[in-house]
Coordinates of C-alpha atoms in Angstrom, one line a residue:
M1 CA 194.2 148.6 136.1
N2 CA 197.0 147.4 133.8
L3 CA 196.6 146.4 130.2
T4 CA 196.2 142.7 130.8
E5 CA 193.4 143.3 133.4
R6 CA 191.6 145.6 131.0
D7 CA 191.9 143.0 128.3
A8 CA 190.4 140.3 130.5
R9 CA 187.2 142.3 130.9
H10 CA 186.1 142.4 127.2
I11 CA 188.5 140.6 124.7
W12 CA 188.1 137.1 123.3
H13 CA 191.5 135.9 121.9
P14 CA 191.9 133.6 118.9
Y15 CA 192.8 129.9 119.3
T16 CA 192.7 130.4 123.1
Q17 CA 190.7 128.5 125.8
M18 CA 189.9 131.7 127.7
K19 CA 189.2 129.9 131.0
T20 CA 192.5 128.0 131.3
A21 CA 194.9 130.2 129.4
A22 CA 197.5 132.3 131.1
P23 CA 196.9 136.1 130.8
P24 CA 198.1 137.5 127.5
L25 CA 201.5 139.2 127.2
P26 CA 200.9 143.0 127.0
V27 CA 203.1 144.2 124.1
V28 CA 203.4 148.0 123.9
K29 CA 206.1 148.5 121.3
A30 CA 208.3 146.5 118.9
E31 CA 211.4 147.1 116.8
G32 CA 213.3 144.7 114.5
A33 CA 212.8 141.1 115.8
L34 CA 212.0 142.3 119.3
L35 CA 208.7 142.8 121.1
Y36 CA 208.6 144.9 124.4
D37 CA 206.0 144.5 127.2
E38 CA 204.7 147.0 129.7
Q39 CA 207.7 146.4 132.0
G40 CA 210.2 147.0 129.2
R41 CA 211.2 143.3 128.9
S42 CA 212.0 142.2 125.4
Y43 CA 211.1 139.0 123.5
I44 CA 212.6 137.7 120.3
D45 CA 209.7 137.2 117.9
C46 CA 210.8 133.8 116.4
V47 CA 207.4 133.2 114.8
A48 CA 207.1 136.6 113.0
S49 CA 203.9 137.3 114.8
W50 CA 202.0 134.4 113.2
W51 CA 204.2 134.2 110.2
V52 CA 203.4 137.7 108.8
N53 CA 206.5 139.8 109.6
L54 CA 209.2 139.7 107.0
H55 CA 211.5 142.7 107.7
G56 CA 211.1 143.5 111.4
H57 CA 208.6 145.4 113.4
A58 CA 207.9 149.1 113.1
H59 CA 210.0 149.2 110.0
P60 CA 210.6 152.9 109.2
Y61 CA 210.5 152.6 105.4
I62 CA 207.1 150.8 105.4
A63 CA 205.8 153.3 108.0
E64 CA 206.8 156.2 105.9
K65 CA 205.2 154.8 102.8
V66 CA 202.0 154.1 104.8
H67 CA 202.1 157.6 106.2
Q68 CA 202.4 159.1 102.7
Q69 CA 199.5 157.1 101.4
L70 CA 197.3 158.0 104.3
L71 CA 197.7 161.7 103.4
Q72 CA 196.9 161.0 99.7
L73 CA 194.1 158.4 99.6
E74 CA 193.1 156.2 102.6
H75 CA 190.3 154.2 100.8
V76 CA 187.9 154.1 97.9
I77 CA 185.4 151.6 96.8
F78 CA 187.0 149.1 94.4
A79 CA 183.9 148.2 92.4
G80 CA 183.9 150.6 89.4
F81 CA 187.0 152.5 90.7
T82 CA 190.8 151.9 90.8
H83 CA 193.8 153.6 92.2
P84 CA 197.6 153.7 91.7
P85 CA 198.8 151.5 94.6
A86 CA 196.4 148.6 93.5
V87 CA 197.5 148.8 89.9
E88 CA 201.2 149.1 90.7
L89 CA 201.1 146.2 93.2
A90 CA 199.3 144.0 90.7
E91 CA 202.0 144.8 88.1
R92 CA 204.8 144.1 90.4
L93 CA 203.3 140.9 91.9
I94 CA 202.8 139.5 88.4
S95 CA 206.5 140.1 87.6
H96 CA 207.4 137.9 90.6
L97 CA 204.7 135.2 90.4
P98 CA 205.3 132.0 88.4
D99 CA 204.6 131.9 84.7
R100 CA 200.9 132.1 83.6
Q101 CA 199.6 134.0 86.6
N102 CA 198.2 137.2 85.1
R103 CA 195.2 138.4 87.1
I104 CA 195.0 139.7 90.7
F105 CA 191.9 139.7 92.9
Y106 CA 192.3 141.5 96.2
S107 CA 190.9 140.6 99.6
D108 CA 192.1 141.0 103.2
N109 CA 193.2 137.7 104.8
G110 CA 194.5 134.2 103.9
S111 CA 191.2 132.4 104.6
S112 CA 189.4 134.7 102.2
A113 CA 192.1 134.3 99.6
V114 CA 191.5 130.5 99.7
E115 CA 187.7 130.9 99.8
I116 CA 188.0 133.1 96.6
G117 CA 190.3 130.5 94.9
I118 CA 187.8 127.7 95.6
K119 CA 184.9 129.8 94.3
M120 CA 186.9 130.8 91.2
A121 CA 187.6 127.1 90.4
I122 CA 183.9 126.0 90.9
Q123 CA 182.6 128.9 88.8
Y124 CA 185.3 128.4 86.1
F125 CA 183.6 125.1 85.2
F126 CA 180.0 126.3 85.9
N127 CA 180.4 129.2 83.5
Q128 CA 181.4 126.8 80.8
G129 CA 178.3 124.7 81.2
R130 CA 180.3 121.7 82.5
P131 CA 180.1 121.9 86.3
R132 CA 182.2 119.7 88.5
T133 CA 181.6 118.8 92.1
Q134 CA 184.7 117.6 93.9
L135 CA 187.7 119.3 95.5
V136 CA 190.8 117.3 96.4
A137 CA 193.3 118.1 99.3
F138 CA 195.9 116.6 101.4
D139 CA 195.1 114.7 104.6
M140 CA 196.7 117.2 106.9
G141 CA 196.4 120.4 104.8
F142 CA 195.3 123.6 106.5
H143 CA 193.7 126.4 104.6
G144 CA 192.0 128.7 107.1
E145 CA 188.9 129.2 109.3
T146 CA 186.1 130.3 106.9
F147 CA 183.7 127.5 105.9
G148 CA 185.2 126.7 102.5
A149 CA 188.8 126.9 103.9
M150 CA 187.8 124.7 106.8
A151 CA 186.3 122.2 104.4
A152 CA 189.5 122.1 102.4
S153 CA 191.6 121.6 105.5
G154 CA 192.3 118.2 106.9
D155 CA 191.0 116.4 109.9
H156 CA 191.9 119.0 112.5
S157 CA 190.3 118.5 115.9
F158 CA 189.6 122.3 116.3
F159 CA 187.0 122.1 113.5
T160 CA 185.0 119.2 115.0
A161 CA 182.0 121.4 115.9
F162 CA 181.6 122.3 112.2
Q163 CA 182.1 118.9 110.5
D164 CA 178.4 118.3 109.8
F165 CA 178.2 121.7 108.1
L166 CA 181.1 121.4 105.7
F167 CA 181.0 120.2 102.1
E168 CA 182.8 117.0 101.3
V169 CA 186.4 117.1 100.2
K170 CA 188.3 114.1 98.8
R171 CA 191.5 113.4 100.7
I172 CA 194.9 112.0 99.5
P173 CA 197.9 111.1 101.6
N174 CA 200.5 113.7 102.5
P175 CA 203.3 113.1 99.9
V176 CA 206.1 112.8 102.4
P177 CA 208.9 110.3 101.7
G178 CA 207.5 106.9 101.4
Q179 CA 204.0 108.0 100.6
E180 CA 204.5 109.5 97.1
A181 CA 203.1 106.5 95.2
A182 CA 200.0 106.4 97.4
A183 CA 199.4 110.1 96.9
L184 CA 199.7 109.8 93.1
E185 CA 197.4 106.7 93.1
A186 CA 194.7 108.3 95.3
L187 CA 194.7 111.6 93.3
E188 CA 194.4 109.8 90.0
A189 CA 191.5 107.7 91.3
H190 CA 189.6 110.9 92.1
L191 CA 190.6 112.6 88.9
K192 CA 189.3 109.7 86.8
T193 CA 185.7 110.4 87.9
G194 CA 185.8 113.6 85.9
E195 CA 184.2 115.4 88.8
V196 CA 187.3 117.1 90.3
Y197 CA 187.3 120.9 89.7
A198 CA 190.5 121.6 91.7
F199 CA 193.3 120.2 93.8
I200 CA 194.3 122.6 96.6
F201 CA 197.7 122.3 98.4
E202 CA 200.3 124.1 100.5
P203 CA 203.4 123.8 98.4
L204 CA 206.3 122.0 100.0
V205 CA 205.5 123.0 103.6
M206 CA 202.2 122.3 105.3
G207 CA 202.1 124.8 108.1
A208 CA 199.5 124.3 110.9
G209 CA 199.3 120.6 110.1
G210 CA 202.7 120.2 111.7
M211 CA 205.2 121.9 109.4
I212 CA 205.1 118.8 107.2
M213 CA 207.6 119.1 104.4
Y214 CA 207.8 117.2 101.1
E215 CA 209.7 117.5 97.8
P216 CA 209.0 119.6 94.7
E217 CA 209.3 116.6 92.4
I218 CA 206.3 114.8 93.8
L219 CA 204.1 118.0 93.8
S220 CA 205.0 118.6 90.2
Q221 CA 203.9 115.0 89.4
L222 CA 200.6 115.5 91.2
M223 CA 200.0 118.7 89.4
A224 CA 200.8 117.1 86.0
L225 CA 198.1 114.5 86.8
C226 CA 195.6 117.4 87.3
K227 CA 196.6 118.9 84.0
K228 CA 196.1 115.5 82.3
Y229 CA 192.5 115.3 83.6
G230 CA 191.6 119.0 83.2
A231 CA 191.4 119.9 86.9
L232 CA 192.7 123.2 88.2
C233 CA 195.6 123.5 90.8
I234 CA 195.2 125.9 93.7
A235 CA 198.5 126.8 95.4
D236 CA 197.9 128.1 99.0
E237 CA 201.1 130.2 99.5
V238 CA 199.6 132.2 102.3
M239 CA 202.4 131.0 104.6
T240 CA 205.1 129.9 102.2
G241 CA 205.2 133.0 100.0
F242 CA 207.6 136.0 99.9
G243 CA 210.9 134.1 100.5
R244 CA 210.0 131.8 103.4
T245 CA 211.1 128.7 101.5
G246 CA 214.3 130.1 100.1
R247 CA 212.8 131.3 96.9
M248 CA 210.2 134.1 96.3
F249 CA 207.4 131.5 96.2
A250 CA 207.5 127.8 96.9
C251 CA 206.0 127.2 93.4
D252 CA 209.3 128.5 92.0
Y253 CA 210.7 125.0 92.8
L254 CA 208.2 123.3 90.6
T255 CA 208.2 122.2 86.9
E256 CA 204.4 122.5 86.8
Q257 CA 202.6 125.7 87.7
P258 CA 199.3 126.4 89.4
D259 CA 196.2 127.9 87.9
I260 CA 195.3 129.8 91.0
M261 CA 197.5 131.1 93.9
C262 CA 196.5 132.4 97.3
L263 CA 198.8 135.0 99.1
S264 CA 198.6 136.9 102.3
K265 CA 200.6 136.9 105.6
G266 CA 203.9 138.4 104.4
L267 CA 202.3 140.4 101.6
T268 CA 202.5 143.7 103.5
G269 CA 205.6 142.7 105.6
G270 CA 203.3 142.1 108.6
T271 CA 202.0 145.7 108.6
L272 CA 198.3 145.6 107.5
P273 CA 195.7 143.0 106.5
L274 CA 195.8 142.3 102.8
A275 CA 195.5 139.2 100.6
V276 CA 195.6 138.3 96.9
T277 CA 194.1 135.5 94.8
S278 CA 195.9 135.4 91.5
C279 CA 194.9 133.3 88.5
T280 CA 195.8 132.6 84.9
E281 CA 194.3 134.4 81.9
E282 CA 192.5 131.1 81.0
V283 CA 190.7 131.1 84.4
F284 CA 189.8 134.8 84.0
E285 CA 188.4 134.3 80.5
A286 CA 185.8 131.9 81.8
F287 CA 184.2 134.9 83.5
W288 CA 184.7 137.4 80.6
S289 CA 181.2 137.5 79.1
D290 CA 178.3 139.6 78.0
D291 CA 176.3 137.5 80.4
K292 CA 176.2 139.3 83.7
Y293 CA 175.4 136.0 85.5
K294 CA 179.0 134.9 84.7
T295 CA 180.3 137.7 86.9
F296 CA 182.5 136.7 89.8
F297 CA 180.2 137.9 92.6
H298 CA 182.7 138.4 95.4
G299 CA 184.1 141.4 97.2
H300 CA 184.2 143.3 100.5
S301 CA 184.3 146.8 101.7
Y302 CA 188.1 147.1 102.0
T303 CA 189.0 145.3 98.8
A304 CA 192.4 146.6 97.5
N305 CA 192.7 149.2 100.4
P306 CA 195.2 151.8 99.1
V307 CA 197.1 151.9 102.5
G308 CA 197.5 148.1 102.5
C309 CA 198.7 148.2 98.9
A310 CA 201.2 150.9 99.8
A311 CA 202.5 148.7 102.6
A312 CA 202.8 145.8 100.3
L313 CA 204.7 147.8 97.7
A314 CA 207.1 149.0 100.4
S315 CA 207.6 145.4 101.6
L316 CA 208.3 144.3 98.0
D317 CA 211.0 147.1 97.8
L318 CA 212.7 145.7 100.8
L319 CA 212.3 142.1 99.7
E320 CA 213.9 142.8 96.3
S321 CA 217.0 144.3 98.0
E322 CA 220.3 142.5 98.1
G323 CA 220.3 143.0 101.9
S324 CA 217.1 141.0 102.3
A325 CA 218.4 138.2 100.1
R326 CA 221.6 138.0 102.2
D327 CA 219.6 137.9 105.4
R328 CA 217.4 135.0 104.1
Q329 CA 220.5 133.1 103.1
R330 CA 222.1 133.8 106.5
V331 CA 219.1 132.6 108.5
E332 CA 219.0 129.4 106.3
A333 CA 222.6 128.8 107.1
Q334 CA 222.2 129.3 110.8
H335 CA 219.2 126.9 110.8
R336 CA 221.3 124.3 109.0
A337 CA 224.1 124.6 111.5
F338 CA 221.7 124.3 114.4
R339 CA 220.1 121.2 113.0
A340 CA 223.5 119.6 112.7
R341 CA 224.2 120.6 116.3
I342 CA 221.1 118.9 117.7
E343 CA 220.9 116.0 115.3
Q344 CA 221.9 113.4 117.9
H345 CA 220.2 114.9 120.9
P346 CA 218.0 112.2 122.6
A347 CA 215.2 114.7 123.1
V348 CA 214.9 115.3 119.3
R349 CA 212.6 113.0 117.5
S350 CA 213.3 114.6 114.1
S351 CA 214.0 118.0 112.5
R352 CA 213.4 119.5 109.1
Q353 CA 214.0 122.7 107.2
R354 CA 213.0 124.5 104.1
G355 CA 214.5 127.9 103.6
T356 CA 214.0 130.1 106.7
I357 CA 211.4 127.6 108.2
L358 CA 212.8 125.3 110.8
A359 CA 210.8 122.5 112.6
V360 CA 212.0 120.3 115.5
E361 CA 209.9 117.5 116.9
F362 CA 210.4 117.1 120.7
E363 CA 210.5 113.4 121.8
S364 CA 207.4 112.7 123.8
E365 CA 205.4 109.7 125.1
E366 CA 202.4 111.2 123.4
A367 CA 202.0 111.4 119.6
T368 CA 203.1 114.5 117.8
S369 CA 200.0 116.6 117.6
Y370 CA 198.6 120.1 118.2
F371 CA 197.1 118.9 121.5
N372 CA 200.3 117.3 123.0
N373 CA 200.4 118.3 126.6
L374 CA 204.0 119.6 126.3
R375 CA 202.8 122.6 124.3
D376 CA 201.8 125.0 127.1
Q377 CA 204.9 124.1 129.2
L378 CA 207.3 124.7 126.3
Y379 CA 205.6 127.9 125.3
H380 CA 206.0 129.5 128.8
Y381 CA 209.5 128.0 129.2
F382 CA 210.6 130.0 126.1
L383 CA 208.7 133.2 127.1
D384 CA 210.5 133.1 130.5
R385 CA 213.8 133.2 128.6
G386 CA 212.7 136.1 126.4
V387 CA 211.9 134.0 123.3
L388 CA 208.5 133.9 121.6
L389 CA 207.9 130.4 120.1
R390 CA 204.4 128.9 119.6
P391 CA 204.9 125.1 119.6
L392 CA 202.3 123.0 117.7
G393 CA 202.0 120.5 120.5
N394 CA 205.5 119.0 120.9
L395 CA 206.6 120.4 117.5
I396 CA 208.8 123.6 117.9
Y397 CA 209.2 125.7 114.8
M398 CA 210.9 128.9 113.9
I399 CA 209.8 131.3 111.1
P400 CA 211.6 134.5 112.1
P401 CA 211.7 137.9 110.5
Y402 CA 214.6 138.0 108.1
C403 CA 216.3 140.8 110.1
I404 CA 216.8 138.6 113.1
T405 CA 220.5 138.8 114.2
N406 CA 222.8 135.8 114.6
E407 CA 222.9 136.6 118.3
Q408 CA 219.1 136.6 118.6
L409 CA 219.0 133.3 116.7
E410 CA 221.6 131.8 119.1
Q411 CA 219.6 132.9 122.1
A412 CA 216.6 131.1 120.6
Y413 CA 218.6 128.0 119.8
S414 CA 220.1 127.9 123.2
A415 CA 216.7 128.2 124.8
M416 CA 215.6 125.2 122.7
E417 CA 218.6 123.1 123.7
A418 CA 217.9 123.9 127.4
A419 CA 214.3 122.9 126.9
F420 CA 215.4 119.6 125.3
S421 CA 217.4 118.7 128.3
A422 CA 214.9 120.0 130.9
F423 CA 211.9 118.3 129.4
L424 CA 213.6 115.1 128.5
L425 CA 214.4 114.6 132.2
Q426 CA 210.7 115.4 133.0
E427 CA 209.5 112.9 130.4
Q428 CA 211.8 110.2 131.8
A429 CA 210.8 110.9 135.5

């Protein structure tokens, strides 16, 4: 019995309709930007294995640092204890985070980081004896799958079963070109009630909602409004952090800065689960009290796991190197050249880019959406050509590891161009 057959007996995969989905690809090893299956066939990982891998798979430097930490301290409870990797990682993250971020709270995944950020914002006002009741978010934001994160997310069809169980969140238009004024007006209307405790957003690139991109200037204006009315700003940089947008963090493009930030995915370079929710000293001070009831009652068994922290420190070492900066600039330049190359292709509805993130909307009779029927066809078309891309419906995106070579990028671009021509003919038939 091969790996795929054994998998089918017991495993339930994420975001997968198990009855109709094709069997999963059995990956047995990886190196750099390549994944290898049981038969030895390679696939270019153009989505960084769900946006987590920064430096390439099985990176020897990260592996060595993880190995050293495993021999020193694999885990210790983080309530009442601390350890060197957690302290050093907090210090180094603070040195990179935007001004005013000064406290680090550890968890293990992006949804939890968001959940923690929302709870911090609620309790920030509660602890001061002036509770607020409203959260504001963009129409098509996506913040995760735990209940608070689902509530903060927009109208995504895969959350339909849970809608009656989620708390209400006030929505404002996505601030894409042409909708900036509407977004500002809607946000201010909510803020004027005095009930908004926080505005949560994915800065500059809204990932699962369709790689929706907007400009730093409008986000800074929205955040300035929040400051005017005393509401907190929560930046969900789970996907955009650690160089993806061309700078260390998407918030580095802004003139205003958040009160709370959520980080995960690329934090360990794609090696181990780890997440961070950072906040300003002002937020932290609302919990600093002789009153034990003002404690932030949140945590889990693997909070600040030393091995995860060691992987994150190793990833930061690589990210801070000149070679990593050159690789990010190179990938950005290759994406720009490809966009220019396909700009007039009749199968391309639109394309957009921010840093190493590239998104191309395939022309389709159906609306652009996660459930567009082209999705599965395109996914398998690319796999057959040795390229891993996970289209969001008819939207094809690339967020590759920074180590991806120009030749590997060209193989992916060529596969996309071939798909444009093949599926355009199919749509016209």
